[in-house]
PDB file of C-alpha atoms and ligand atoms in Angstrom:
ATOM      1  CA  MET A   1      85.186 102.321  95.693  1.00  0.00           C
ATOM      2  CA  LEU A   2      88.263 103.317  97.795  1.00  0.00           C
ATOM      3  CA  SER A   3      91.326 105.252  95.930  1.00  0.00           C
ATOM      4  CA  GLN A   4      94.793 103.978  96.235  1.00  0.00           C
ATOM      5  CA  ASP A   5      96.013 107.168  98.376  1.00  0.00           C
ATOM      6  CA  GLU A   6      92.711 106.185 100.390  1.00  0.00           C
ATOM      7  CA  LEU A   7      94.208 102.594 100.760  1.00  0.00           C
ATOM      8  CA  LYS A   8      97.463 104.120 101.821  1.00  0.00           C
ATOM      9  CA  THR A   9      95.872 106.636 104.833  1.00  0.00           C
ATOM     10  CA  GLN A  10      94.391 103.293 106.110  1.00  0.00           C
ATOM     11  CA  VAL A  11      97.630 101.247 106.297  1.00  0.00           C
ATOM     12  CA  GLY A  12      99.447 104.401 107.661  1.00  0.00           C
ATOM     13  CA  GLN A  13      96.732 104.942 110.226  1.00  0.00           C
ATOM     14  CA  ALA A  14      96.596 101.808 111.180  1.00  0.00           C
ATOM     15  CA  ALA A  15     100.503 101.112 111.835  1.00  0.00           C
ATOM     16  CA  LEU A  16      99.930 103.452 114.839  1.00  0.00           C
ATOM     17  CA  GLN A  17      98.617 100.746 116.464  1.00  0.00           C
ATOM     18  CA  TYR A  18     102.202  99.205 116.098  1.00  0.00           C
ATOM     19  CA  VAL A  19     104.539 102.339 117.627  1.00  0.00           C
ATOM     20  CA  VAL A  20     105.773 101.579 122.042  1.00  0.00           C
ATOM     21  CA  PRO A  21     104.747 104.610 123.419  1.00  0.00           C
ATOM     22  CA  GLY A  22     108.465 106.311 125.212  1.00  0.00           C
ATOM     23  CA  GLU A  23     110.408 104.073 122.416  1.00  0.00           C
ATOM     24  CA  ILE A  24     111.922 105.205 118.712  1.00  0.00           C
ATOM     25  CA  VAL A  25     110.314 103.625 115.589  1.00  0.00           C
ATOM     26  CA  GLY A  26     112.205 102.543 112.095  1.00  0.00           C
ATOM     27  CA  VAL A  27     110.319 104.554 109.039  1.00  0.00           C
ATOM     28  CA  GLY A  28     110.588 103.707 106.191  1.00  0.00           C
ATOM     29  CA  THR A  29     109.913 105.543 102.602  1.00  0.00           C
ATOM     30  CA  GLY A  30     107.789 106.382 100.183  1.00  0.00           C
ATOM     31  CA  SER A  31     104.299 107.173  99.177  1.00  0.00           C
ATOM     32  CA  THR A  32     102.724 104.967 101.980  1.00  0.00           C
ATOM     33  CA  VAL A  33     105.120 106.147 104.423  1.00  0.00           C
ATOM     34  CA  ASN A  34     104.522 109.499 103.961  1.00  0.00           C
ATOM     35  CA  LYS A  35     101.126 108.779 105.615  1.00  0.00           C
ATOM     36  CA  PHE A  36     102.241 107.469 108.162  1.00  0.00           C
ATOM     37  CA  ILE A  37     104.582 109.823 108.892  1.00  0.00           C
ATOM     38  CA  GLU A  38     101.391 112.324 108.888  1.00  0.00           C
ATOM     39  CA  ALA A  39      99.824 109.658 111.651  1.00  0.00           C
ATOM     40  CA  LEU A  40     102.848 109.608 113.444  1.00  0.00           C
ATOM     41  CA  ALA A  41     102.734 113.332 113.948  1.00  0.00           C
ATOM     42  CA  SER A  42      99.948 112.966 116.016  1.00  0.00           C
ATOM     43  CA  MET A  43     101.613 110.670 118.528  1.00  0.00           C
ATOM     44  CA  LYS A  44     104.711 113.290 118.684  1.00  0.00           C
ATOM     45  CA  THR A  45     104.377 113.776 122.409  1.00  0.00           C
ATOM     46  CA  GLN A  46     104.517 109.922 123.132  1.00  0.00           C
ATOM     47  CA  ILE A  47     107.143 108.814 120.941  1.00  0.00           C
ATOM     48  CA  LYS A  48     111.369 109.517 121.661  1.00  0.00           C
ATOM     49  CA  GLY A  49     111.451 109.864 117.428  1.00  0.00           C
ATOM     50  CA  ALA A  50     112.359 108.039 114.898  1.00  0.00           C
ATOM     51  CA  VAL A  51     115.736 106.644 113.099  1.00  0.00           C
ATOM     52  CA  SER A  52     114.755 107.162 109.491  1.00  0.00           C
ATOM     53  CA  SER A  53     115.428 105.479 105.720  1.00  0.00           C
ATOM     54  CA  SER A  54     116.089 108.054 103.559  1.00  0.00           C
ATOM     55  CA  GLU A  55     117.152 111.865 103.288  1.00  0.00           C
ATOM     56  CA  ALA A  56     113.463 112.585 101.848  1.00  0.00           C
ATOM     57  CA  SER A  57     111.834 111.042 104.368  1.00  0.00           C
ATOM     58  CA  THR A  58     114.012 112.335 107.487  1.00  0.00           C
ATOM     59  CA  ALA A  59     112.979 116.164 105.751  1.00  0.00           C
ATOM     60  CA  ARG A  60     109.013 115.395 106.954  1.00  0.00           C
ATOM     61  CA  LEU A  61     109.792 113.827 109.890  1.00  0.00           C
ATOM     62  CA  LYS A  62     111.450 117.258 111.242  1.00  0.00           C
ATOM     63  CA  ALA A  63     108.912 119.191 109.918  1.00  0.00           C
ATOM     64  CA  LEU A  64     107.160 117.684 111.566  1.00  0.00           C
ATOM     65  CA  GLY A  65     108.436 118.255 115.077  1.00  0.00           C
ATOM     66  CA  ILE A  66     109.362 114.238 114.937  1.00  0.00           C
ATOM     67  CA  PRO A  67     113.376 114.175 116.084  1.00  0.00           C
ATOM     68  CA  VAL A  68     115.576 112.063 113.694  1.00  0.00           C
ATOM     69  CA  PHE A  69     118.384 109.763 115.142  1.00  0.00           C
ATOM     70  CA  ASP A  70     121.205 108.344 113.780  1.00  0.00           C
ATOM     71  CA  ALA A  71     121.388 104.378 113.132  1.00  0.00           C
ATOM     72  CA  ASN A  72     124.106 104.519 115.097  1.00  0.00           C
ATOM     73  CA  GLU A  73     122.732 106.399 117.485  1.00  0.00           C
ATOM     74  CA  VAL A  74     120.040 103.323 118.476  1.00  0.00           C
ATOM     75  CA  ASP A  75     121.038  99.845 119.014  1.00  0.00           C
ATOM     76  CA  GLU A  76     118.001  98.055 118.370  1.00  0.00           C
ATOM     77  CA  LEU A  77     114.063  99.356 117.840  1.00  0.00           C
ATOM     78  CA  SER A  78     111.139  97.608 118.637  1.00  0.00           C
ATOM     79  CA  VAL A  79     109.645  97.936 115.289  1.00  0.00           C
ATOM     80  CA  TYR A  80     110.194  99.449 111.388  1.00  0.00           C
ATOM     81  CA  ILE A  81     107.550 100.855 109.199  1.00  0.00           C
ATOM     82  CA  ASP A  82     108.230 100.650 105.375  1.00  0.00           C
ATOM     83  CA  GLY A  83     106.120  99.856 102.777  1.00  0.00           C
ATOM     84  CA  ALA A  84     106.647  97.529  99.506  1.00  0.00           C
ATOM     85  CA  ASP A  85     106.554  97.278  95.728  1.00  0.00           C
ATOM     86  CA  GLU A  86     105.400  93.605  96.032  1.00  0.00           C
ATOM     87  CA  ILE A  87     105.204  91.374  99.172  1.00  0.00           C
ATOM     88  CA  ASP A  88     104.127  87.621  98.979  1.00  0.00           C
ATOM     89  CA  ASN A  89     102.687  85.100 101.416  1.00  0.00           C
ATOM     90  CA  GLN A  90     105.725  84.935 103.201  1.00  0.00           C
ATOM     91  CA  GLY A  91     106.092  88.603 104.244  1.00  0.00           C
ATOM     92  CA  CYS A  92     108.804  88.430 101.632  1.00  0.00           C
ATOM     93  CA  MET A  93     109.189  91.814  99.272  1.00  0.00           C
ATOM     94  CA  ILE A  94     110.653  93.402  96.940  1.00  0.00           C
ATOM     95  CA  LYS A  95     111.301  97.165  97.949  1.00  0.00           C
ATOM     96  CA  GLY A  96     113.245 100.224  96.431  1.00  0.00           C
ATOM     97  CA  GLY A  97     110.990 101.709  94.007  1.00  0.00           C
ATOM     98  CA  GLY A  98     111.543 104.731  95.891  1.00  0.00           C
ATOM     99  CA  ALA A  99     115.682 104.393  95.637  1.00  0.00           C
ATOM    100  CA  ALA A 100     115.605 104.078  99.116  1.00  0.00           C
ATOM    101  CA  LEU A 101     116.465 100.475 100.088  1.00  0.00           C
ATOM    102  CA  THR A 102     119.921 100.184 100.808  1.00  0.00           C
ATOM    103  CA  ARG A 103     118.931 102.330 104.517  1.00  0.00           C
ATOM    104  CA  GLU A 104     115.922 100.252 104.117  1.00  0.00           C
ATOM    105  CA  LYS A 105     117.500  97.141 104.758  1.00  0.00           C
ATOM    106  CA  ILE A 106     119.567  98.604 107.515  1.00  0.00           C
ATOM    107  CA  VAL A 107     117.207  99.902 109.451  1.00  0.00           C
ATOM    108  CA  ALA A 108     114.878  97.290 109.030  1.00  0.00           C
ATOM    109  CA  ALA A 109     117.890  95.299 109.929  1.00  0.00           C
ATOM    110  CA  GLN A 110     118.159  96.574 113.708  1.00  0.00           C
ATOM    111  CA  SER A 111     114.685  96.162 114.175  1.00  0.00           C
ATOM    112  CA  ARG A 112     112.784  93.284 116.080  1.00  0.00           C
ATOM    113  CA  ARG A 113     109.731  93.957 113.638  1.00  0.00           C
ATOM    114  CA  PHE A 114     108.665  95.280 109.948  1.00  0.00           C
ATOM    115  CA  VAL A 115     105.170  96.116 109.887  1.00  0.00           C
ATOM    116  CA  CYS A 116     104.746  96.530 105.812  1.00  0.00           C
ATOM    117  CA  ILE A 117     102.085  98.804 104.726  1.00  0.00           C
ATOM    118  CA  ALA A 118     101.033  98.625 101.415  1.00  0.00           C
ATOM    119  CA  ASP A 119      97.771  98.333  99.460  1.00  0.00           C
ATOM    120  CA  GLU A 120      96.204  95.003  97.694  1.00  0.00           C
ATOM    121  CA  SER A 121      97.820  95.845  94.615  1.00  0.00           C
ATOM    122  CA  LYS A 122     101.318  94.890  95.674  1.00  0.00           C
ATOM    123  CA  LEU A 123     100.022  91.312  96.685  1.00  0.00           C
ATOM    124  CA  VAL A 124     101.821  88.564  94.771  1.00  0.00           C
ATOM    125  CA  SER A 125     102.302  85.022  94.440  1.00  0.00           C
ATOM    126  CA  VAL A 126     105.749  85.180  92.881  1.00  0.00           C
ATOM    127  CA  LEU A 127     107.833  88.563  93.488  1.00  0.00           C
ATOM    128  CA  GLY A 128     109.167  89.410  90.357  1.00  0.00           C
ATOM    129  CA  LYS A 129     106.850  91.438  88.303  1.00  0.00           C
ATOM    130  CA  PHE A 130     107.861  94.675  89.344  1.00  0.00           C
ATOM    131  CA  PRO A 131     111.506  95.276  88.354  1.00  0.00           C
ATOM    132  CA  LEU A 132     114.073  94.314  91.145  1.00  0.00           C
ATOM    133  CA  PRO A 133     115.492  97.512  92.453  1.00  0.00           C
ATOM    134  CA  VAL A 134     119.735  96.449  92.819  1.00  0.00           C
ATOM    135  CA  GLU A 135     122.103  99.870  94.682  1.00  0.00           C
ATOM    136  CA  VAL A 136     125.011  99.437  92.438  1.00  0.00           C
ATOM    137  CA  ILE A 137     128.148 100.629  92.943  1.00  0.00           C
ATOM    138  CA  PRO A 138     128.674 102.670  89.265  1.00  0.00           C
ATOM    139  CA  MET A 139     131.663 101.144  87.946  1.00  0.00           C
ATOM    140  CA  SER A 140     130.590  97.829  88.977  1.00  0.00           C
ATOM    141  CA  THR A 141     127.197  98.193  86.766  1.00  0.00           C
ATOM    142  CA  ARG A 142     128.033  96.873  83.076  1.00  0.00           C
ATOM    143  CA  ARG A 143     129.012  93.952  84.603  1.00  0.00           C
ATOM    144  CA  VAL A 144     125.552  93.726  87.021  1.00  0.00           C
ATOM    145  CA  MET A 145     123.914  93.968  84.265  1.00  0.00           C
ATOM    146  CA  ARG A 146     125.650  91.471  82.314  1.00  0.00           C
ATOM    147  CA  GLN A 147     125.485  88.586  85.428  1.00  0.00           C
ATOM    148  CA  PHE A 148     121.513  89.581  85.300  1.00  0.00           C
ATOM    149  CA  ALA A 149     121.206  89.316  81.900  1.00  0.00           C
ATOM    150  CA  ALA A 150     122.460  85.535  81.780  1.00  0.00           C
ATOM    151  CA  MET A 151     120.215  84.758  84.440  1.00  0.00           C
ATOM    152  CA  GLY A 152     117.050  85.779  81.959  1.00  0.00           C
ATOM    153  CA  GLY A 153     116.906  89.486  83.417  1.00  0.00           C
ATOM    154  CA  ALA A 154     116.453  92.343  80.967  1.00  0.00           C
ATOM    155  CA  VAL A 155     118.307  95.504  82.780  1.00  0.00           C
ATOM    156  CA  THR A 156     117.929  99.232  82.922  1.00  0.00           C
ATOM    157  CA  LEU A 157     119.780 101.690  84.542  1.00  0.00           C
ATOM    158  CA  ARG A 158     117.088 104.132  86.211  1.00  0.00           C
ATOM    159  CA  LEU A 159     117.393 107.759  85.430  1.00  0.00           C
ATOM    160  CA  ARG A 160     116.366 111.408  86.669  1.00  0.00           C
ATOM    161  CA  ASP A 161     116.173 113.950  84.540  1.00  0.00           C
ATOM    162  CA  GLY A 162     118.282 112.122  81.983  1.00  0.00           C
ATOM    163  CA  LYS A 163     121.304 111.559  84.040  1.00  0.00           C
ATOM    164  CA  PRO A 164     122.165 108.277  86.047  1.00  0.00           C
ATOM    165  CA  LEU A 165     119.645 108.995  89.573  1.00  0.00           C
ATOM    166  CA  VAL A 166     122.038 109.173  92.035  1.00  0.00           C
ATOM    167  CA  THR A 167     121.316 107.699  95.283  1.00  0.00           C
ATOM    168  CA  ASP A 168     121.081 108.967  99.199  1.00  0.00           C
ATOM    169  CA  ASN A 169     124.734 107.152  99.155  1.00  0.00           C
ATOM    170  CA  GLY A 170     125.870 108.009  96.071  1.00  0.00           C
ATOM    171  CA  GLN A 171     125.842 105.475  93.677  1.00  0.00           C
ATOM    172  CA  HIS A 172     123.136 104.351  91.197  1.00  0.00           C
ATOM    173  CA  ILE A 173     119.815 102.156  90.646  1.00  0.00           C
ATOM    174  CA  LEU A 174     119.453  99.234  88.416  1.00  0.00           C
ATOM    175  CA  ASP A 175     116.130  97.682  87.700  1.00  0.00           C
ATOM    176  CA  VAL A 176     115.385  94.343  86.621  1.00  0.00           C
ATOM    177  CA  THR A 177     112.910  92.453  84.777  1.00  0.00           C
ATOM    178  CA  GLY A 178     111.839  89.429  83.141  1.00  0.00           C
ATOM    179  CA  LEU A 179     112.700  87.281  86.870  1.00  0.00           C
ATOM    180  CA  GLN A 180     110.663  85.446  89.210  1.00  0.00           C
ATOM    181  CA  ILE A 181     111.540  85.130  92.341  1.00  0.00           C
ATOM    182  CA  ARG A 182     111.010  81.632  93.371  1.00  0.00           C
ATOM    183  CA  ASP A 183     113.502  81.074  95.793  1.00  0.00           C
ATOM    184  CA  ALA A 184     113.993  84.651  97.605  1.00  0.00           C
ATOM    185  CA  LEU A 185     116.211  83.903 100.512  1.00  0.00           C
ATOM    186  CA  ALA A 186     118.687  82.268  98.013  1.00  0.00           C
ATOM    187  CA  PHE A 187     118.327  84.220  95.283  1.00  0.00           C
ATOM    188  CA  GLU A 188     118.936  87.340  98.384  1.00  0.00           C
ATOM    189  CA  SER A 189     122.055  85.940  99.072  1.00  0.00           C
ATOM    190  CA  GLN A 190     123.436  85.662  95.797  1.00  0.00           C
ATOM    191  CA  VAL A 191     123.460  88.738  94.504  1.00  0.00           C
ATOM    192  CA  ASN A 192     124.311  90.369  97.011  1.00  0.00           C
ATOM    193  CA  GLN A 193     127.652  88.537  96.647  1.00  0.00           C
ATOM    194  CA  TRP A 194     128.669  90.073  93.503  1.00  0.00           C
ATOM    195  CA  PRO A 195     131.156  92.665  93.107  1.00  0.00           C
ATOM    196  CA  GLY A 196     129.503  95.870  93.527  1.00  0.00           C
ATOM    197  CA  VAL A 197     126.151  94.862  94.317  1.00  0.00           C
ATOM    198  CA  VAL A 198     125.195  97.395  97.677  1.00  0.00           C
ATOM    199  CA  THR A 199     122.136  96.096  98.207  1.00  0.00           C
ATOM    200  CA  VAL A 200     119.422  93.753  96.428  1.00  0.00           C
ATOM    201  CA  GLY A 201     116.170  95.298  96.381  1.00  0.00           C
ATOM    202  CA  VAL A 202     114.951  91.303  97.420  1.00  0.00           C
ATOM    203  CA  PHE A 203     113.967  91.369 101.057  1.00  0.00           C
ATOM    204  CA  ALA A 204     113.955  88.126 102.778  1.00  0.00           C
ATOM    205  CA  HIS A 205     116.327  88.019 105.302  1.00  0.00           C
ATOM    206  CA  GLN A 206     114.678  90.598 106.649  1.00  0.00           C
ATOM    207  CA  ARG A 207     111.110  90.396 105.530  1.00  0.00           C
ATOM    208  CA  ALA A 208     108.021  91.811 106.885  1.00  0.00           C
ATOM    209  CA  GLN A 209     106.691  90.080 110.439  1.00  0.00           C
ATOM    210  CA  VAL A 210     103.327  91.915 109.502  1.00  0.00           C
ATOM    211  CA  CYS A 211     101.852  93.079 106.613  1.00  0.00           C
ATOM    212  CA  LEU A 212      98.450  95.961 107.046  1.00  0.00           C
ATOM    213  CA  LEU A 213      96.984  95.628 103.216  1.00  0.00           C
ATOM    214  CA  GLY A 214      94.390  97.934 102.793  1.00  0.00           C
ATOM    215  CA  THR A 215      92.069  96.347 100.845  1.00  0.00           C
ATOM    216  CA  ALA A 216      88.432  97.896  99.492  1.00  0.00           C
ATOM    217  CA  GLN A 217      87.170  95.490 102.503  1.00  0.00           C
ATOM    218  CA  GLY A 218      89.254  97.463 105.151  1.00  0.00           C
ATOM    219  CA  VAL A 219      92.659  96.535 106.520  1.00  0.00           C
ATOM    220  CA  LYS A 220      93.706  93.433 106.113  1.00  0.00           C
ATOM    221  CA  THR A 221      96.336  92.076 109.287  1.00  0.00           C
ATOM    222  CA  LEU A 222      98.321  89.321 107.233  1.00  0.00           C
ATOM    223  CA  ASN A 223     100.726  88.031 109.957  1.00  0.00           C
ATOM    224  CA  PHE A 224     103.628  85.624 108.786  1.00  0.00           C
TER     225      PHE A 224
HETATM  226  C1  5RP B 301     111.328 103.316  98.254  1.00  0.00           C
HETATM  227  C2  5RP B 301     110.751 101.380  98.800  1.00  0.00           C
HETATM  228  C3  5RP B 301     108.710 101.690  99.428  1.00  0.00           C
HETATM  229  O1  5RP B 301     108.839 101.477 100.015  1.00  0.00           O
HETATM  230  C4  5RP B 301     108.288 101.934  98.036  1.00  0.00           C
HETATM  231  O2  5RP B 301     109.176 101.690  97.205  1.00  0.00           O
HETATM  232  C5  5RP B 301     107.199 101.690  97.915  1.00  0.00           C
HETATM  233  O3  5RP B 301     106.455 102.430  97.721  1.00  0.00           O
HETATM  234  P1  5RP B 301     104.606 103.622  97.947  1.00  0.00           P
HETATM  235  O4  5RP B 301     104.450 103.526  99.187  1.00  0.00           O
HETATM  236  O5  5RP B 301     105.586 104.677  97.120  1.00  0.00           O
HETATM  237  O6  5RP B 301     104.125 102.234  97.028  1.00  0.00           O
HETATM  238  O7  5RP B 301     111.450 100.961  98.823  1.00  0.00           O
HETATM  239  O8  5RP B 301     112.837 102.705  98.280  1.00  0.00           O
END
């Protein structure tokens, strides 16, 4: 029986087949992506570099000698490789467990194809069991909390070392439980309109086209 770590390694390596030689690849954030970054080092002479979705991934890429480009230096990427906290059978996801959701959505939006890499525990029929991350501007926190409470959600402010976590963009993260997100597209559009919400961690407009799912039987490819 493979451990979760081994499943992540498998999908991280499998994602290399989607990297286009000679191009710049979009790189996400998280422990599964870290496996992909390690694997990508074996291809570093074949690619131009990466656009990264977080300071953490940027540091890892640079440490392995992979050039990192600013998102504004690149018009379009052929592929974005990232993990997910949950993915449904249409490729819609909850993301942001690592607090990088806003930059992840930006890089996903400039990519033609989103390849999600995940172990099989992430596949769900309805999004919402994993606490939904929402990046907010601090002065809107109370108001956004009340709006989620009115929807039936229970909201907590994410802390690090006893203080509100500060994202790479200088903002805070709310985590919302108790929601069942059945219409991910409508939900994402609705919450993104609330004043003070920087990004909601539902990725439906920027859903995955492919999911490489690590299972005990090997890597399964889901095409959406
Ligand atoms: C970070 C993310 C990650 O993709 C998500 O949290 C999955 O992480 P991991 O691969 O560590 O399970 O959205 O903001």
